[in-house]
Tab-separated table of C-alpha atoms in Angstrom:
chain	number	residue	atom	x	y	z
A	291	MET	CA	-0.173	-0.061	0.220
A	292	LYS	CA	1.208	3.305	-1.320
A	293	LYS	CA	-0.135	5.510	0.872
A	294	LYS	CA	1.482	5.681	4.626
A	295	HIS	CA	-0.786	8.569	6.099
A	296	PHE	CA	-4.242	8.460	7.391
A	297	ASP	CA	-6.788	10.470	9.300
A	298	VAL	CA	-7.465	7.050	11.882
A	299	ILE	CA	-6.552	3.504	11.537
A	300	VAL	CA	-9.056	1.062	13.176
A	301	ILE	CA	-6.813	-2.211	14.410
A	302	GLY	CA	-9.407	-4.965	13.823
A	303	GLY	CA	-12.203	-5.730	11.085
A	304	GLY	CA	-15.116	-7.164	13.257
A	305	LEU	CA	-18.960	-5.332	13.595
A	306	ALA	CA	-17.280	-1.884	16.291
A	307	GLY	CA	-13.905	-1.590	13.139
A	308	LEU	CA	-16.059	-1.415	9.829
A	309	THR	CA	-18.995	0.135	11.430
A	310	SER	CA	-16.549	2.504	12.285
A	311	ALA	CA	-14.502	3.357	9.400
A	312	ILE	CA	-17.268	3.349	7.574
A	313	HIS	CA	-19.073	6.582	9.987
A	314	LEU	CA	-15.208	8.375	9.589
A	315	ALA	CA	-15.223	7.795	6.004
A	316	LYS	CA	-18.684	9.272	5.571
A	317	SER	CA	-17.241	12.573	7.142
A	318	LYS	CA	-14.428	12.507	4.529
A	319	LEU	CA	-12.065	11.250	6.475
A	320	GLU	CA	-9.101	9.438	5.227
A	321	VAL	CA	-9.459	5.742	7.033
A	322	LEU	CA	-7.387	2.763	6.987
A	323	LEU	CA	-8.639	-0.171	7.967
A	324	ILE	CA	-6.634	-3.282	9.336
A	325	GLU	CA	-7.907	-6.945	9.097
A	326	LYS	CA	-5.916	-9.857	9.865
A	327	ASN	CA	-8.358	-12.985	8.325
A	328	GLU	CA	-10.013	-12.608	4.977
A	329	TYR	CA	-13.314	-11.977	4.357
A	330	PRO	CA	-15.878	-13.786	4.262
A	331	LYS	CA	-15.319	-15.794	7.573
A	332	HIS	CA	-17.158	-17.628	10.476
A	333	LYS	CA	-16.590	-16.431	14.094
A	334	VAL	CA	-18.120	-17.954	17.156
A	335	CYS	CA	-20.597	-15.548	17.917
A	336	GLY	CA	-24.133	-15.817	19.086
A	337	GLU	CA	-25.545	-13.689	15.415
A	338	TYR	CA	-28.410	-12.151	17.109
A	339	VAL	CA	-28.924	-8.555	16.912
A	340	SER	CA	-30.916	-5.955	19.295
A	341	ASN	CA	-32.493	-4.171	16.764
A	342	GLU	CA	-31.813	-0.921	18.817
A	343	VAL	CA	-29.167	-0.654	16.224
A	344	LEU	CA	-31.015	-0.251	12.533
A	345	PRO	CA	-31.437	3.275	12.761
A	346	TYR	CA	-27.522	3.358	12.881
A	347	LEU	CA	-27.662	0.573	10.334
A	348	GLU	CA	-29.747	2.798	8.276
A	349	PHE	CA	-27.224	5.838	8.564
A	350	LEU	CA	-24.363	4.167	7.619
A	351	GLY	CA	-26.122	2.854	4.143
A	352	PHE	CA	-26.730	-0.787	5.078
A	353	ASN	CA	-30.250	-2.665	5.094
A	354	PRO	CA	-29.928	-6.463	7.358
A	355	PHE	CA	-33.032	-7.390	5.544
A	356	GLU	CA	-31.465	-6.984	2.072
A	357	PHE	CA	-29.298	-10.045	2.442
A	358	GLY	CA	-31.611	-12.680	4.714
A	359	ALA	CA	-31.526	-11.385	7.883
A	360	LYS	CA	-34.183	-13.043	10.188
A	361	GLN	CA	-36.574	-10.483	11.701
A	362	ILE	CA	-37.072	-12.546	15.590
A	363	SER	CA	-39.586	-10.972	18.152
A	364	ASN	CA	-39.886	-13.962	20.834
A	365	PHE	CA	-37.236	-15.387	23.568
A	366	GLU	CA	-37.892	-18.816	25.008
A	367	LEU	CA	-35.519	-19.297	27.649
A	368	THR	CA	-34.736	-23.360	29.629
A	369	THR	CA	-32.568	-24.222	32.405
A	370	HIS	CA	-30.638	-27.814	32.899
A	371	ASN	CA	-33.545	-29.854	33.953
A	372	ASN	CA	-35.922	-28.501	31.254
A	373	LYS	CA	-38.000	-26.215	33.110
A	374	ARG	CA	-39.027	-23.333	30.506
A	375	ILE	CA	-40.692	-19.635	30.027
A	376	VAL	CA	-41.508	-17.984	26.796
A	377	ALA	CA	-41.527	-13.862	26.275
A	378	ASN	CA	-42.335	-11.817	23.721
A	379	LEU	CA	-38.896	-9.391	23.406
A	380	PRO	CA	-39.665	-5.519	24.213
A	381	LEU	CA	-37.419	-4.191	21.117
A	382	GLY	CA	-37.155	-7.154	19.145
A	383	GLY	CA	-33.833	-8.402	17.014
A	384	PHE	CA	-32.247	-9.716	14.032
A	385	GLY	CA	-30.344	-13.164	12.572
A	386	MET	CA	-27.818	-12.963	11.124
A	387	SER	CA	-24.593	-14.735	10.522
A	388	ARG	CA	-20.653	-13.018	10.658
A	389	TYR	CA	-19.813	-15.090	8.525
A	390	GLU	CA	-22.210	-12.547	5.942
A	391	MET	CA	-22.489	-9.216	8.089
A	392	ASP	CA	-19.069	-8.856	8.018
A	393	PHE	CA	-18.577	-9.435	4.298
A	394	GLN	CA	-21.704	-6.604	3.296
A	395	LEU	CA	-20.451	-4.037	5.817
A	396	TYR	CA	-16.367	-4.846	4.398
A	397	GLN	CA	-17.930	-4.528	1.082
A	398	LEU	CA	-19.529	-1.086	1.564
A	399	ALA	CA	-16.720	0.258	3.302
A	400	ILE	CA	-15.264	-0.352	0.861
A	401	LYS	CA	-17.600	1.822	-1.411
A	402	ASN	CA	-17.395	4.342	1.489
A	403	GLY	CA	-13.548	4.473	0.500
A	404	VAL	CA	-12.276	3.459	3.096
A	405	SER	CA	-8.667	1.597	2.842
A	406	VAL	CA	-8.917	-1.760	3.668
A	407	LEU	CA	-5.502	-4.165	4.491
A	408	GLN	CA	-5.100	-8.063	5.362
A	409	ASP	CA	-2.376	-8.213	7.643
A	410	SER	CA	-1.270	-7.864	11.189
A	411	VAL	CA	-0.354	-5.594	13.897
A	412	VAL	CA	2.349	-6.421	16.391
A	413	ASP	CA	3.582	-3.039	17.046
A	414	VAL	CA	1.631	0.879	17.653
A	415	ASN	CA	3.472	3.338	19.057
A	416	PHE	CA	2.080	7.326	20.089
A	417	GLU	CA	4.726	10.103	19.469
A	418	ALA	CA	4.457	13.587	19.355
A	419	ASP	CA	-0.092	13.402	19.405
A	420	ASN	CA	0.393	11.024	16.627
A	421	PHE	CA	0.627	6.925	16.403
A	422	GLN	CA	3.433	5.370	14.563
A	423	VAL	CA	1.031	1.340	13.578
A	424	LYS	CA	3.524	-1.231	12.602
A	425	THR	CA	2.168	-4.426	10.507
A	426	LYS	CA	3.383	-8.019	10.263
A	427	THR	CA	4.554	-7.377	6.577
A	428	ASN	CA	6.963	-4.538	7.730
A	429	GLN	CA	4.937	-1.749	6.382
A	430	ILE	CA	4.645	1.468	9.000
A	431	PHE	CA	1.628	4.082	8.679
A	432	GLN	CA	0.771	6.620	10.724
A	433	ALA	CA	-2.463	8.561	12.062
A	434	ARG	CA	-3.956	10.563	13.988
A	435	ILE	CA	-5.845	8.269	16.073
A	436	VAL	CA	-6.518	4.643	16.379
A	437	ILE	CA	-9.079	2.603	17.255
A	438	GLY	CA	-8.986	-1.052	18.731
A	439	ALA	CA	-11.026	-2.892	17.428
A	440	TYR	CA	-9.681	-6.730	17.366
A	441	GLY	CA	-11.784	-8.755	19.307
A	442	LYS	CA	-11.836	-9.813	22.721
A	443	ARG	CA	-7.797	-10.723	23.378
A	444	SER	CA	-4.273	-10.359	21.501
A	445	ASN	CA	-0.885	-9.591	21.225
A	446	LEU	CA	-1.454	-6.166	21.566
A	447	ASP	CA	-3.255	-6.632	24.939
A	448	VAL	CA	-0.014	-7.639	26.410
A	449	GLN	CA	1.933	-5.162	24.923
A	450	PHE	CA	0.005	-2.354	26.491
A	451	ASN	CA	0.387	-4.000	29.346
A	452	ARG	CA	-3.470	-4.102	29.892
A	453	LYS	CA	-4.871	-6.191	33.405
A	454	PHE	CA	-7.329	-8.249	32.310
A	455	ILE	CA	-4.927	-10.546	29.846
A	456	LYS	CA	-3.287	-11.450	32.958
A	457	LYS	CA	-5.939	-13.091	34.381
A	458	LYS	CA	-6.373	-16.492	32.528
A	459	SER	CA	-10.665	-16.859	31.106
A	460	PRO	CA	-11.977	-20.214	32.384
A	461	TYR	CA	-14.658	-19.819	29.150
A	462	LEU	CA	-14.996	-21.644	26.001
A	463	GLY	CA	-17.349	-20.896	23.256
A	464	VAL	CA	-18.110	-23.303	19.834
A	465	LYS	CA	-20.547	-22.794	17.233
A	466	ILE	CA	-22.486	-24.706	14.376
A	467	HIS	CA	-24.724	-23.576	11.694
A	468	VAL	CA	-27.105	-26.042	11.075
A	469	SER	CA	-30.155	-27.132	8.827
A	470	GLY	CA	-33.549	-28.086	10.386
A	471	ASP	CA	-36.660	-27.161	12.316
A	472	PHE	CA	-36.331	-23.859	13.713
A	473	PRO	CA	-38.577	-20.954	14.112
A	474	GLU	CA	-37.607	-17.450	11.992
A	475	ASP	CA	-39.040	-15.444	15.063
A	476	LYS	CA	-37.793	-16.580	18.483
A	477	VAL	CA	-34.346	-16.687	19.765
A	478	ALA	CA	-33.436	-19.618	22.091
A	479	LEU	CA	-31.331	-19.569	24.930
A	480	HIS	CA	-30.911	-22.932	26.436
A	481	ASN	CA	-28.825	-23.230	30.123
A	482	PHE	CA	-27.100	-26.828	30.347
A	483	LYS	CA	-23.915	-27.642	33.899
A	484	GLY	CA	-21.447	-25.387	33.363
A	485	GLY	CA	-22.722	-23.099	30.385
A	486	TYR	CA	-25.436	-21.742	28.130
A	487	CYS	CA	-26.459	-22.111	24.760
A	488	GLY	CA	-27.945	-18.940	21.768
A	489	VAL	CA	-29.682	-20.407	19.052
A	490	SER	CA	-31.772	-18.679	16.393
A	491	LYS	CA	-31.988	-18.239	12.520
A	492	VAL	CA	-29.793	-16.458	10.232
A	493	GLU	CA	-29.389	-16.200	6.826
A	494	ASN	CA	-30.191	-19.186	4.126
A	495	ASN	CA	-31.938	-21.071	6.934
A	496	HIS	CA	-29.735	-21.423	8.949
A	497	ILE	CA	-29.903	-22.345	12.262
A	498	ASN	CA	-26.779	-20.715	14.732
A	499	LEU	CA	-26.007	-22.737	17.305
A	500	CYS	CA	-23.469	-21.211	19.604
A	501	TYR	CA	-22.949	-21.671	23.898
A	502	ILE	CA	-20.259	-21.044	25.900
A	503	THR	CA	-18.742	-23.566	28.978
A	504	ASN	CA	-16.398	-23.763	31.253
A	505	PHE	CA	-13.387	-24.969	30.819
A	506	GLU	CA	-12.673	-26.848	33.782
A	507	ALA	CA	-15.893	-28.561	33.066
A	508	PHE	CA	-15.367	-29.217	29.346
A	509	LYS	CA	-12.084	-30.942	29.882
A	510	THR	CA	-13.073	-33.515	31.534
A	511	TYR	CA	-14.402	-35.075	28.498
A	512	LYS	CA	-12.228	-36.185	25.405
A	513	ASP	CA	-13.661	-34.293	22.987
A	514	ILE	CA	-16.712	-32.019	21.849
A	515	ALA	CA	-19.177	-35.080	20.690
A	516	THR	CA	-18.965	-36.522	24.296
A	517	PHE	CA	-18.897	-33.333	26.072
A	518	GLN	CA	-22.626	-32.661	24.330
A	519	GLU	CA	-23.544	-36.483	24.611
A	520	GLU	CA	-23.056	-36.197	28.168
A	521	VAL	CA	-23.384	-32.780	29.355
A	522	LEU	CA	-25.526	-30.445	26.952
A	523	PHE	CA	-27.867	-33.438	26.050
A	524	LYS	CA	-29.577	-33.377	29.585
A	525	ASN	CA	-30.748	-30.166	28.314
A	526	SER	CA	-34.068	-32.328	25.782
A	527	GLU	CA	-34.526	-29.502	23.920
A	528	LEU	CA	-30.649	-29.297	22.926
A	529	LYS	CA	-30.417	-32.431	22.737
A	530	ARG	CA	-33.571	-32.407	19.673
A	531	LEU	CA	-31.678	-29.188	18.407
A	532	PHE	CA	-28.611	-31.483	18.169
A	533	LYS	CA	-29.641	-34.563	17.106
A	534	THR	CA	-32.918	-33.668	14.818
A	535	THR	CA	-30.964	-31.177	12.437
A	536	ILE	CA	-28.172	-30.831	9.919
A	537	SER	CA	-24.415	-29.895	10.335
A	538	GLN	CA	-23.518	-27.202	7.591
A	539	PHE	CA	-20.123	-26.926	9.319
A	540	GLU	CA	-17.479	-29.598	8.428
A	541	LYS	CA	-16.398	-29.401	12.102
A	542	PRO	CA	-17.713	-27.540	15.006
A	543	ILE	CA	-15.644	-23.688	15.214
A	544	THR	CA	-14.046	-22.734	18.758
A	545	ILE	CA	-12.247	-20.176	20.872
A	546	SER	CA	-10.921	-19.681	24.031
A	547	GLN	CA	-9.616	-17.478	26.925
A	548	ILE	CA	-13.039	-16.061	26.429
A	549	SER	CA	-12.633	-12.765	29.495
A	550	PHE	CA	-15.569	-10.779	30.870
A	551	GLU	CA	-12.925	-9.427	32.907
A	552	THR	CA	-12.758	-5.437	33.279
A	553	LYS	CA	-11.163	-3.583	30.507
A	554	GLN	CA	-11.217	0.235	29.968
A	555	PRO	CA	-12.003	1.899	26.988
A	556	VAL	CA	-8.725	4.075	26.064
A	557	GLU	CA	-5.065	2.187	26.969
A	558	ASN	CA	-2.053	3.988	25.656
A	559	HIS	CA	-4.349	6.635	23.847
A	560	ILE	CA	-5.783	4.261	21.436
A	561	ILE	CA	-9.917	4.590	21.605
A	562	MET	CA	-11.021	1.293	22.240
A	563	CYS	CA	-14.648	-0.369	20.271
A	564	GLY	CA	-16.767	-3.423	20.934
A	565	ASP	CA	-15.176	-6.279	22.417
A	566	THR	CA	-11.945	-4.264	22.647
A	567	ALA	CA	-13.523	-1.935	25.136
A	568	GLY	CA	-16.081	-4.768	26.949
A	569	MET	CA	-17.243	-8.009	26.636
A	570	ILE	CA	-21.059	-8.407	28.227
A	571	HIS	CA	-21.508	-11.985	28.584
A	572	PRO	CA	-23.134	-14.137	26.183
A	573	LEU	CA	-25.680	-15.287	28.579
A	574	CYS	CA	-27.327	-11.546	27.576
A	575	GLY	CA	-27.082	-11.837	24.009
A	576	ASN	CA	-26.603	-8.683	23.181
A	577	GLY	CA	-22.627	-8.108	22.182
A	578	MET	CA	-22.963	-7.368	18.419
A	579	GLY	CA	-25.434	-4.795	19.745
A	580	MET	CA	-23.020	-3.239	21.962
A	581	ALA	CA	-20.182	-2.892	19.609
A	582	ILE	CA	-22.040	-1.547	16.818
A	583	ARG	CA	-23.319	1.693	19.787
A	584	SER	CA	-19.581	1.681	20.817
A	585	ALA	CA	-18.091	2.242	16.937
A	586	GLN	CA	-20.756	5.631	17.050
A	587	LEU	CA	-19.905	6.485	20.080
A	588	ALA	CA	-16.144	6.574	19.461
A	589	SER	CA	-16.770	7.482	15.619
A	590	GLU	CA	-18.742	10.799	17.006
A	591	LEU	CA	-16.670	12.246	19.296
A	592	ILE	CA	-13.446	11.884	16.650
A	593	ILE	CA	-14.857	13.531	14.278
A	594	ASP	CA	-15.683	16.038	16.336
A	595	TYR	CA	-11.889	16.135	17.681
A	596	LEU	CA	-10.331	15.609	14.088
A	597	GLN	CA	-13.059	19.235	12.907
A	598	GLY	CA	-11.877	20.975	15.642
A	599	LYS	CA	-14.950	21.464	17.706
A	600	ILE	CA	-12.497	18.531	20.920
A	601	GLU	CA	-9.503	20.930	20.724
A	602	LEU	CA	-7.569	18.394	23.689
A	603	ARG	CA	-6.755	14.776	22.634
A	604	LYS	CA	-7.217	14.632	26.453
A	605	THR	CA	-10.371	15.350	26.250
A	606	LEU	CA	-11.303	12.948	24.050
A	607	GLU	CA	-10.515	10.461	25.941
A	608	ASN	CA	-12.428	11.740	28.861
A	609	ARG	CA	-15.568	12.240	27.331
A	610	TYR	CA	-15.600	8.712	25.090
A	611	THR	CA	-14.627	6.789	28.821
A	612	LYS	CA	-17.871	8.838	30.149
A	613	SER	CA	-19.576	7.945	27.673
A	614	TRP	CA	-18.751	4.218	27.018
A	615	LYS	CA	-19.642	4.068	30.694
A	616	LYS	CA	-22.584	6.209	31.134
A	617	THR	CA	-23.950	3.682	27.996
A	618	PHE	CA	-22.482	0.053	29.142
A	619	GLY	CA	-21.737	0.041	33.100
A	620	LEU	CA	-25.059	-0.860	33.693
A	621	ARG	CA	-25.751	-3.426	31.456
A	622	LEU	CA	-22.761	-5.036	31.779
A	623	LYS	CA	-23.100	-4.836	35.758
A	624	ALA	CA	-26.701	-6.702	35.449
A	625	GLY	CA	-25.112	-9.075	32.786
A	626	HIS	CA	-22.653	-10.192	35.599
A	627	SER	CA	-24.906	-10.406	38.052
A	628	ILE	CA	-27.635	-12.891	35.684
A	629	ALA	CA	-24.968	-14.649	34.347
A	630	TYR	CA	-23.489	-15.637	37.911
A	631	LEU	CA	-27.482	-16.277	38.810
A	632	PHE	CA	-27.640	-19.060	36.470
A	633	ARG	CA	-24.981	-20.664	36.591
A	634	GLN	CA	-25.579	-21.506	39.933
A	635	ASP	CA	-26.942	-24.862	38.601
A	636	TRP	CA	-29.661	-25.246	41.509
A	637	LEU	CA	-30.987	-21.691	41.017
A	638	ALA	CA	-31.361	-21.624	37.391
A	639	PRO	CA	-34.532	-23.877	37.966
A	640	LYS	CA	-36.110	-21.606	41.286
A	641	LEU	CA	-35.490	-17.905	39.266
A	642	LEU	CA	-37.575	-19.506	36.509
A	643	THR	CA	-40.197	-20.834	39.264
A	644	VAL	CA	-39.814	-16.449	39.856
A	645	LEU	CA	-40.373	-15.654	36.022
A	646	ARG	CA	-43.196	-17.204	35.939
A	647	TRP	CA	-45.543	-16.246	39.030
A	648	PHE	CA	-44.023	-12.888	37.827
A	649	PRO	CA	-43.289	-12.223	34.008
A	650	PHE	CA	-43.381	-8.830	33.773
A	651	LEU	CA	-39.847	-9.346	35.637
A	652	MET	CA	-38.410	-11.075	32.227
A	653	PRO	CA	-39.192	-7.906	30.246
A	654	MET	CA	-37.558	-5.982	32.374
A	655	ILE	CA	-34.608	-7.327	32.898
A	656	ILE	CA	-34.318	-8.085	29.028
A	657	LYS	CA	-34.183	-4.453	29.371
A	658	MET	CA	-31.574	-4.313	31.487
A	659	THR	CA	-29.088	-5.564	29.343
A	660	HIS	CA	-30.466	-3.866	26.185
A	661	GLY	CA	-30.253	-0.291	24.661
A	662	LYS	CA	-33.200	2.246	23.145
A	663	PRO	CA	-33.284	2.558	19.304
A	664	MET	CA	-30.124	4.496	18.663
A	665	LYS	CA	-30.589	7.878	17.752
A	666	ILE	CA	-28.378	10.296	14.826
A	667	LYS	CA	-26.314	12.891	15.267
């Protein structure tokens, strides 16, 4: 790539990275997005998105339903001992695979003039109010702003000496797409001992099955198939889903070391977005929505800074940190608490009984982990 100087460099081309790059490019800023993987690519993800993001996606010029996204309005929850509750989703959402959504946003980014480089970032230095970004292929780029949107964990987190990276995380994620019978308008969450599995339809009528479990519980079994037979299938709904559907993958895809530790929204002057800034428990089903909303928060403030409406970098960083915590602080606390309660195998069925007695509580809990429709500046 000949051009070496940009207004903004975005490290990572997932939902947060792509949406922020598009937003910034629409404001006539020169943006470089560096992503290590080739598009399209499957990722371990629940692939359910809250409708709160639709106004913002429309502003960016992206309509997920043009690409087969499924509209979702109902929610089902089961426990490991087969207790069940259903509810309407207050705002609703849609199901769309990361394979398709990331790919379409990537194409939209290019259409909006974003420079995209397939490479890995190995070093970021900040000096004299400017960033220098070095890649694995020994290319060096400069920018006034760098956005970190590289996902759950990276070698960059080690370089930046981020606190969470020093703690070993006990969680493992597994995902597979299958074809078979499942309602288009429903997202389900099925508990099993040591974890939970999210289920929803995505484009192509595929069903996304994505579960997270404690690695300690998993490693006592020799492989994924045995773990599923011995643990997941104690939940009769999960057994039915896995046994009566046809896999669309040669084998499940997995991710380990998933961390829900607190992270800082700004590190070494880098504006962090999406999972790089903080993760909500998948139990709450809204990580994709959070990633997109964090991109909007960052982009609007960065535009103001680069246009001189925010004079100092320190002001930009403080305002983003404050805005991020105000927007997501309660969600993350609620997510931690809900996940903790449902991890207690003896307690989960009792919680479901309470929710059955007081059905108005379920929409309230869902609202605690979701936001209102995004407003466009």
